[in-house]
Tab-separated table of C-alpha atoms and ligand atoms in Angstrom:
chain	number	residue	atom	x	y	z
A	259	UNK	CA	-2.534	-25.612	33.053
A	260	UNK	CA	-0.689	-22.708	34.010
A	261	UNK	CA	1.810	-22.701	36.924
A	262	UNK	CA	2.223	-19.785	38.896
A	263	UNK	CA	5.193	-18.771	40.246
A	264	UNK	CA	5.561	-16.122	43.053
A	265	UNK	CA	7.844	-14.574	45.743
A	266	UNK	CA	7.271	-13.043	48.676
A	267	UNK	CA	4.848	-9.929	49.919
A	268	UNK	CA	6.292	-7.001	50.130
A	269	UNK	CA	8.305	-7.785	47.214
A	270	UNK	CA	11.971	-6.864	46.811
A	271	UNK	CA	14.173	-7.650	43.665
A	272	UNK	CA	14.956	-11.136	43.912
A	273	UNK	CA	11.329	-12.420	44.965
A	274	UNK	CA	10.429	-10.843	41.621
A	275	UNK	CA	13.301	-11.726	39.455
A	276	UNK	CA	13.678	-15.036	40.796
A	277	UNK	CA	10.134	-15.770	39.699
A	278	UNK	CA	10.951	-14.440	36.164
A	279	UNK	CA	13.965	-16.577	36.010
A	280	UNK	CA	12.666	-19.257	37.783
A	281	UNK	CA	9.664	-19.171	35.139
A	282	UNK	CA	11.816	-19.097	32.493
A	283	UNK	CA	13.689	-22.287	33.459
A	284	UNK	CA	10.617	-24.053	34.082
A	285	UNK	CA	9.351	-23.084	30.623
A	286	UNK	CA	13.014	-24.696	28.981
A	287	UNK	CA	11.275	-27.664	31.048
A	288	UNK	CA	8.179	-27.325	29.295
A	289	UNK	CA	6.219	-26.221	31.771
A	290	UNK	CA	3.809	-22.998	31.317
A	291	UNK	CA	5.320	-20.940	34.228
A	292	UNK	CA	3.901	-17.585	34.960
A	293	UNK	CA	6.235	-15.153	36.914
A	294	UNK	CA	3.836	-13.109	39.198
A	295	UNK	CA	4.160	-10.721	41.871
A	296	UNK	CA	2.185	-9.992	45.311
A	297	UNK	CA	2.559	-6.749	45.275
A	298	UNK	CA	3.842	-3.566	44.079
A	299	UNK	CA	7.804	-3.296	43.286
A	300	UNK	CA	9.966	-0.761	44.614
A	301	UNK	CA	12.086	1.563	42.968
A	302	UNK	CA	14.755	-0.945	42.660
A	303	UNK	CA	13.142	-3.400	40.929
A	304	UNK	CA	11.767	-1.551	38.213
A	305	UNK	CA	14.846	-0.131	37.351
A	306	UNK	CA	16.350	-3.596	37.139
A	307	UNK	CA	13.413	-4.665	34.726
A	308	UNK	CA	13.708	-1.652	32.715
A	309	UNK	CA	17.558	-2.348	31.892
A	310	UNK	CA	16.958	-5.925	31.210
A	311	UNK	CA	13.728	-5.694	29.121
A	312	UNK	CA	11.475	-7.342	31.122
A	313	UNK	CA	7.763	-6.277	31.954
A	314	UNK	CA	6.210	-6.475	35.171
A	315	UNK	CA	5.116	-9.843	36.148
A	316	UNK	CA	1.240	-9.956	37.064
A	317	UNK	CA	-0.115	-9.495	40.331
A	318	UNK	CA	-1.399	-12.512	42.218
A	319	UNK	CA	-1.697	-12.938	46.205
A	320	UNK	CA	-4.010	-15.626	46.031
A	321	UNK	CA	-3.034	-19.372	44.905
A	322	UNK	CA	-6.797	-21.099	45.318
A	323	UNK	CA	-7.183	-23.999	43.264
A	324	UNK	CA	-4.141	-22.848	41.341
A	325	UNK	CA	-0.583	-25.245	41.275
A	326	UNK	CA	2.325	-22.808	41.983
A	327	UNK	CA	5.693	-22.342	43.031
A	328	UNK	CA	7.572	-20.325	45.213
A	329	UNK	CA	10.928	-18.727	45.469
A	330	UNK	CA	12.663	-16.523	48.120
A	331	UNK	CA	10.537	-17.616	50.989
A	332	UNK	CA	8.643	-20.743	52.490
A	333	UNK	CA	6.976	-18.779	55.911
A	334	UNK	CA	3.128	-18.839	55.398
A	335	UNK	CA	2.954	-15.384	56.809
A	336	UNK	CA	4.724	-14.330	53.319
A	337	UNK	CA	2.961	-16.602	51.360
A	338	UNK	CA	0.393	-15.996	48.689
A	339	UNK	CA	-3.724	-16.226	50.389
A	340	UNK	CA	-4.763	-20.150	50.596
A	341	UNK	CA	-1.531	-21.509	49.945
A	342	UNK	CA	-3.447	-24.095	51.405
A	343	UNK	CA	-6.175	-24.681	49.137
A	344	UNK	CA	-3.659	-24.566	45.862
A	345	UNK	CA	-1.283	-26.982	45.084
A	346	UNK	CA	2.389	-26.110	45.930
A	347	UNK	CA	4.864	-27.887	43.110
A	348	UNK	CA	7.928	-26.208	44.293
A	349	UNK	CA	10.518	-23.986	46.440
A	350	UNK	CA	13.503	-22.359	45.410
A	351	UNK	CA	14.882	-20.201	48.752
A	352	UNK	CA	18.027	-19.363	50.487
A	353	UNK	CA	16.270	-18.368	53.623
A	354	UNK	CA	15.771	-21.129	57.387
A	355	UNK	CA	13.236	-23.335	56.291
A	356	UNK	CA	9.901	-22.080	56.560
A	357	UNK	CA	6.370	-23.555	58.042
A	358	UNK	CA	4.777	-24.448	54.700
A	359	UNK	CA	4.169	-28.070	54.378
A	360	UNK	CA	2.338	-30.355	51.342
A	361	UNK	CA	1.071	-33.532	51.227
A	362	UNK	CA	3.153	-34.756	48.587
A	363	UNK	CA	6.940	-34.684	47.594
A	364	UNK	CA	7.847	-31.808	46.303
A	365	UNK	CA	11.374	-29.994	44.465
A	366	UNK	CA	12.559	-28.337	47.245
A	367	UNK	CA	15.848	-26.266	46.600
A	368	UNK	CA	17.617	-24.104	49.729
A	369	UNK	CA	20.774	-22.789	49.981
A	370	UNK	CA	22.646	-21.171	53.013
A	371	UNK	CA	23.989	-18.543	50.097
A	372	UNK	CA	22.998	-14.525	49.913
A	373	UNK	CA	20.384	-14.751	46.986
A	374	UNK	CA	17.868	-16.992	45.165
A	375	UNK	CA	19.737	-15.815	42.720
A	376	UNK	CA	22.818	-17.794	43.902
A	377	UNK	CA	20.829	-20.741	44.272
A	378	UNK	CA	18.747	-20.262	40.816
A	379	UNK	CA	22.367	-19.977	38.833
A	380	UNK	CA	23.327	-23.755	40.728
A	381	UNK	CA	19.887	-25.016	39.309
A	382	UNK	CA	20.653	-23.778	35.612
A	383	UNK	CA	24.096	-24.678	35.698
A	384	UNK	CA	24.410	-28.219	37.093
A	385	UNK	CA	21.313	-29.053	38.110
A	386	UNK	CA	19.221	-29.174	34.638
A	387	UNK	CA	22.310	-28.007	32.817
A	388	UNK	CA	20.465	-25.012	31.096
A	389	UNK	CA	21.862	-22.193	29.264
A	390	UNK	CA	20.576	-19.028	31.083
A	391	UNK	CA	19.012	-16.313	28.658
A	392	UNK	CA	21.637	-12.801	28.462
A	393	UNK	CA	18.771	-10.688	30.207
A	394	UNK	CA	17.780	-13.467	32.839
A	395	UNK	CA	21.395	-13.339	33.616
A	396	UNK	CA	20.986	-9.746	34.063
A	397	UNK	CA	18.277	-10.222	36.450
A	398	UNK	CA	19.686	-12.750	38.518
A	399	UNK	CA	23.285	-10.465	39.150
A	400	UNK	CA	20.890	-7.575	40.140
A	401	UNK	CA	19.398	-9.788	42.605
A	402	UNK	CA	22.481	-10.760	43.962
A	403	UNK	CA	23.972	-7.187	44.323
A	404	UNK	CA	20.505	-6.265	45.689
A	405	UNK	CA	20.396	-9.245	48.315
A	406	UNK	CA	24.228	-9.308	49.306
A	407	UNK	CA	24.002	-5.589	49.592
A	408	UNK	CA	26.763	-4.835	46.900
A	409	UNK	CA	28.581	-7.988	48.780
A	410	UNK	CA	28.837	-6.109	51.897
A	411	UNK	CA	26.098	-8.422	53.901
A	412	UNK	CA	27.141	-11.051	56.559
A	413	UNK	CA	25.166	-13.657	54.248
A	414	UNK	CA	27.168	-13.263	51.195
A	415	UNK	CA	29.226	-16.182	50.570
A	416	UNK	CA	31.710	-17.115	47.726
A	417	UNK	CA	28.912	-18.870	45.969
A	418	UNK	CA	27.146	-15.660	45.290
A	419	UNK	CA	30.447	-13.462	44.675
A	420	UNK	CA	31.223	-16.629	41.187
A	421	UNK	CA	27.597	-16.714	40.316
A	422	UNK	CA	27.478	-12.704	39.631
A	423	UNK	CA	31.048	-12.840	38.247
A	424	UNK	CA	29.839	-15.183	35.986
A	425	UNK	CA	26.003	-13.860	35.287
A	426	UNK	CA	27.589	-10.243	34.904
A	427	UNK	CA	29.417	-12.170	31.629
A	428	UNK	CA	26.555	-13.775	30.222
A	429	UNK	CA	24.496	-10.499	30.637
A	430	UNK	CA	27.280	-8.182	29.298
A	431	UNK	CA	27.537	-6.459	32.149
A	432	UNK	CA	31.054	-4.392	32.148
A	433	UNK	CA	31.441	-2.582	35.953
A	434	UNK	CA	28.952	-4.895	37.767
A	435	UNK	CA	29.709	-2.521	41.226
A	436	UNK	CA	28.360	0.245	39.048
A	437	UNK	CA	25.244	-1.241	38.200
A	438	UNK	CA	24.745	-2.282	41.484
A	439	UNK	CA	25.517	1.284	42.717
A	440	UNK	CA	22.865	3.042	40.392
A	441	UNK	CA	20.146	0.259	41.833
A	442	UNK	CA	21.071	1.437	45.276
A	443	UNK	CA	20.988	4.549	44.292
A	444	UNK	CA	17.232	3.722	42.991
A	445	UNK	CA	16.483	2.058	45.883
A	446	UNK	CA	17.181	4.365	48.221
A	447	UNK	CA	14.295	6.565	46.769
A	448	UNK	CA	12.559	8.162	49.738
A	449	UNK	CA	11.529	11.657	48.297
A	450	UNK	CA	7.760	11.902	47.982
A	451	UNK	CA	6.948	8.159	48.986
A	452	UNK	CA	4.652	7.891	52.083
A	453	UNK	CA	5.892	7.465	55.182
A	454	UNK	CA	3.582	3.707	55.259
A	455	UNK	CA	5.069	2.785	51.778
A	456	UNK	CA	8.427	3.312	53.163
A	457	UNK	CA	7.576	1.172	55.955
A	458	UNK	CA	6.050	-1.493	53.818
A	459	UNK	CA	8.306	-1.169	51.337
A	460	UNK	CA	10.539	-4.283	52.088
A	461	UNK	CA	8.770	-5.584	55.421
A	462	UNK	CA	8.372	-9.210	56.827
A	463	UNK	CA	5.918	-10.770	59.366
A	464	UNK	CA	6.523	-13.461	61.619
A	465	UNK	CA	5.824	-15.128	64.431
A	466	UNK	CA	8.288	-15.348	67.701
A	467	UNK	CA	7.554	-17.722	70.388
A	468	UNK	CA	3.539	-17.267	69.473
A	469	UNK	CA	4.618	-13.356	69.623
A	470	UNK	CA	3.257	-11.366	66.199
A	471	UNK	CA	6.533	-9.016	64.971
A	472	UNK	CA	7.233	-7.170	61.862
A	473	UNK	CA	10.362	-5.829	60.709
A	474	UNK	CA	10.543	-3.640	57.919
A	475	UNK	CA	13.732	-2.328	56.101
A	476	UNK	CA	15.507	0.860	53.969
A	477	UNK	CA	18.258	0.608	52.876
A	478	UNK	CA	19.805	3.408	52.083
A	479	UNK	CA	23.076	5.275	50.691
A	480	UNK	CA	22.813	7.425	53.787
A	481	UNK	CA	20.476	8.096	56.532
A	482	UNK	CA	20.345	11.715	55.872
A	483	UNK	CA	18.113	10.858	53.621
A	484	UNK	CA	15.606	10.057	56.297
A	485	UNK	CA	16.569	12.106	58.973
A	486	UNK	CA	13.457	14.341	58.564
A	487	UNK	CA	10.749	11.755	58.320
A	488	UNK	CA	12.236	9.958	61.209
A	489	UNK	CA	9.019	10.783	63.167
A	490	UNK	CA	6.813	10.147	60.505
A	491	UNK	CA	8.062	6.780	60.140
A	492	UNK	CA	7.843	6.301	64.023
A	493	UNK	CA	4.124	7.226	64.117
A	494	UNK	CA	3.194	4.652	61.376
A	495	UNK	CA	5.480	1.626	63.323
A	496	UNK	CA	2.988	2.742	65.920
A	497	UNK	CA	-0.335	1.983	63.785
A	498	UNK	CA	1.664	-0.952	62.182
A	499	UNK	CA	1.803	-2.466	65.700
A	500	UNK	CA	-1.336	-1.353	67.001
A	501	UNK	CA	-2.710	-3.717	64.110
A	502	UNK	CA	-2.305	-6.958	66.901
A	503	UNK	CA	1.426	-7.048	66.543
A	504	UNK	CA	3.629	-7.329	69.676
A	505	UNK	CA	6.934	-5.650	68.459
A	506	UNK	CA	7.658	-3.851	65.213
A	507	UNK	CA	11.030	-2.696	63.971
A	508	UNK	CA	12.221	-0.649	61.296
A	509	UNK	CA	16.103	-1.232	59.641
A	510	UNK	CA	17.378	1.827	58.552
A	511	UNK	CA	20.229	0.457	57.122
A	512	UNK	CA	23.346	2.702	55.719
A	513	UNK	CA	24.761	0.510	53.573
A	514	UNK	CA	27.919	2.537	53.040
A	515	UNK	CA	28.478	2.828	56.715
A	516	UNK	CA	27.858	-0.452	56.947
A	517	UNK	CA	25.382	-0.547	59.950
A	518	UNK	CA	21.642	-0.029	61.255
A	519	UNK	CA	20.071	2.325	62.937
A	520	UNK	CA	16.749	0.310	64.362
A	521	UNK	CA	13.072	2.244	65.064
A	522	UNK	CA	11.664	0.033	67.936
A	523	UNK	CA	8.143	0.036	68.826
A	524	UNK	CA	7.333	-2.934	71.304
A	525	UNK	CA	5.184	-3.715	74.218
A	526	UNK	CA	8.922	-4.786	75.856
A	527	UNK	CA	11.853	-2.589	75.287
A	528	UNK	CA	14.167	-5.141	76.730
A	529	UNK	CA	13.910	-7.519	73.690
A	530	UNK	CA	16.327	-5.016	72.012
A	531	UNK	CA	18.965	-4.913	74.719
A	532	UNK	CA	18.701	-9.118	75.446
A	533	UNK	CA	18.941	-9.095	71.320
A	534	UNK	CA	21.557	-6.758	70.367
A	535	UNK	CA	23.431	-6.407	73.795
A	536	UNK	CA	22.075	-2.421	73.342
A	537	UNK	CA	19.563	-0.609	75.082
A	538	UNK	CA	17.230	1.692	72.668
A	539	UNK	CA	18.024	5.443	73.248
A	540	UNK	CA	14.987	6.508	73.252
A	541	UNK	CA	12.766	5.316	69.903
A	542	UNK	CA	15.927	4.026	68.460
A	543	UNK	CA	19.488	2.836	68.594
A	544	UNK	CA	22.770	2.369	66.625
A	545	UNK	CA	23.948	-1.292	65.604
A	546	UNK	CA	26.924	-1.437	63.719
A	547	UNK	CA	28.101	-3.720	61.076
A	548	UNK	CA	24.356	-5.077	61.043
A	549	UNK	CA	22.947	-5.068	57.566
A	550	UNK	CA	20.903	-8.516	57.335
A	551	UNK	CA	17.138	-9.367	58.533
A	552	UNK	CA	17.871	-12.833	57.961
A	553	UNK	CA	20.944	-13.745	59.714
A	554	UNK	CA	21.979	-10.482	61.946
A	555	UNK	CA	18.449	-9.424	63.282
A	556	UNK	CA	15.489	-12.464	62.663
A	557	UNK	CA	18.042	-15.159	64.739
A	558	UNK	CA	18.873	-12.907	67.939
A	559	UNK	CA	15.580	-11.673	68.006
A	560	UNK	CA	13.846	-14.766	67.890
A	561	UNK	CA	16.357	-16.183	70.751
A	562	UNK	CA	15.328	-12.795	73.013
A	563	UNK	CA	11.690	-14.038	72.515
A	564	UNK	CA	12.307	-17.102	73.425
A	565	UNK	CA	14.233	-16.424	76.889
B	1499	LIG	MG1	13.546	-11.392	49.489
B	1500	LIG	MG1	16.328	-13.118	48.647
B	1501	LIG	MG1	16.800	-7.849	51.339
């Protein structure tokens, strides 16, 4: 019986590679793993498959009646449809624990590192002692230059900076910072996409103190490269939210200025200043140095909602 395995919506590179290489290590296990994705990839990621030979996984949001596994997430609002009505085998994450639960014991694998990449590379290595593939090494150092942001994010850790040292080896990867340059180069793709795409394009639900709140993020080489479409991307937060959502925020990240400019729409402004110790200038406002969802925007927004 097939087992599926799947990252998050909105998919960025490491929800799909992980699934690849997370498929590909269950397979050495002698399961039949089948990397899928729940949804389409971004500019990023299909460069990354391209260079490493790899097709795109298989679309699947839906897990009924299905056993599956999961990587890069464990939030239901992320989840594949019935999660509930499948039969979850495993997680491999590096994000807070999420509110999926089973009934039965289960591998469960997080990691307070930058990637599920990082945490993948443990699992090979000492866990089931497995010699990782030259082109699922490949993957799994794009996801890490992806997640860490070129190692620039607050949630990189040494763990992650060894791992792609040592992945960039096995995948014969000479100048990893060039690579990861050219994929944020390809990510930062903005020209012709639609304004909702761009929004959707790497974008999380979830829920704060029974409040619904989505936060989407670019990021980007620079922020010129948005500077037209700034209201375009405004009016479609505005539908976004309108769609029973309390708050929803757009990153615009610069990830060689190393900070974000945030897009608020919210039915309370003064989450952002309680959050970020900043009061929105109008739609928007400047936060330096921020460059993480997970650890420099999810916690202190989550801690405004609260109080
Ligand atoms: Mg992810
Ligand atoms: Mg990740
Ligand atoms: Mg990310």
């Amino acid at each position: 019986m097939a087992v599926y395995v799947l990252g998050h919506k909105s998919p960025d590179t490491d929800s799909v590679t992980a699934a690849i290489a997370f498929a590909e290590l269950q397979k050495m296990l002698g399961v039949d793993a089948v990397p899928c994705r729940q949804g389409d990839l971004n500019p990023e990621t299909k460069v990354v498959l391209e260079k490493f030979g790899f097709a795109e996984p298989e679309l699947k949001t839906d897990v009924s009646g299905d056993q599956y596994m999961l990587v890069d997430h464990s939030d239901i609002k992320q989840a594949p449809d019935n999660w509930d009505k499948g039969e979850l085998l495993a997680v491999v994450d590096h994000h807070k624990i999420g509110d999926i639960t089973t009934p039965n014991p289960i591998l469960f694998c997080a990691m307070p590192v930058g990637c599920t990449g990082t945490v993948l590379y443990t699992l090979y290595k000492d866990v089931y002692k497995k010699e990782i593939p030259a082109n699922v090494a490949g993957l799994m150092l794009s996801a890490i230059l992806s997640d860490t942001v070129l190692f620039k994010s607050a949630t990189c850790t040494d763990a992650d900076k060894a791992a792609a040292e040592a992945l960039a080896k096995i995948a014969g990867v000479a100048d990893m910072m060039e690579w990861g340059m050219e994929m944020a180069k390809a990510k930062s793709a903005v020209d012709g996409v639609a304004p909702k795409d761009l929004v959707f394009r790497d974008y999380k639900d979830f829920n704060m103190s029974g409040k619904n709140v989505g936060i989407g993020q670019l990021e980007l080489v620079s922020l010129d490269l948005v500077e037209k479409i700034k209201d375009d991307l405004y009016a479609e937060l505005e539908k976004v939210k309108a769609d029973g959502r309390h708050s929803v925020f757009l990153m615009l990240t610069d990830i060689m200025k190393e900070g974000t400019e945030l897009l608020a729409v919210t039915d309370d402004p003064s989450v952002v200043e309680k959050a970020f110790g900043k009061k929105l200038e109008g739609k928007s406002v400047w936060l330096p140095g921020v460059m993480s969802r997970k650890k420099q925007m999810v916690p202190p927004l989550e801690k405004a909602f609260a109080g």
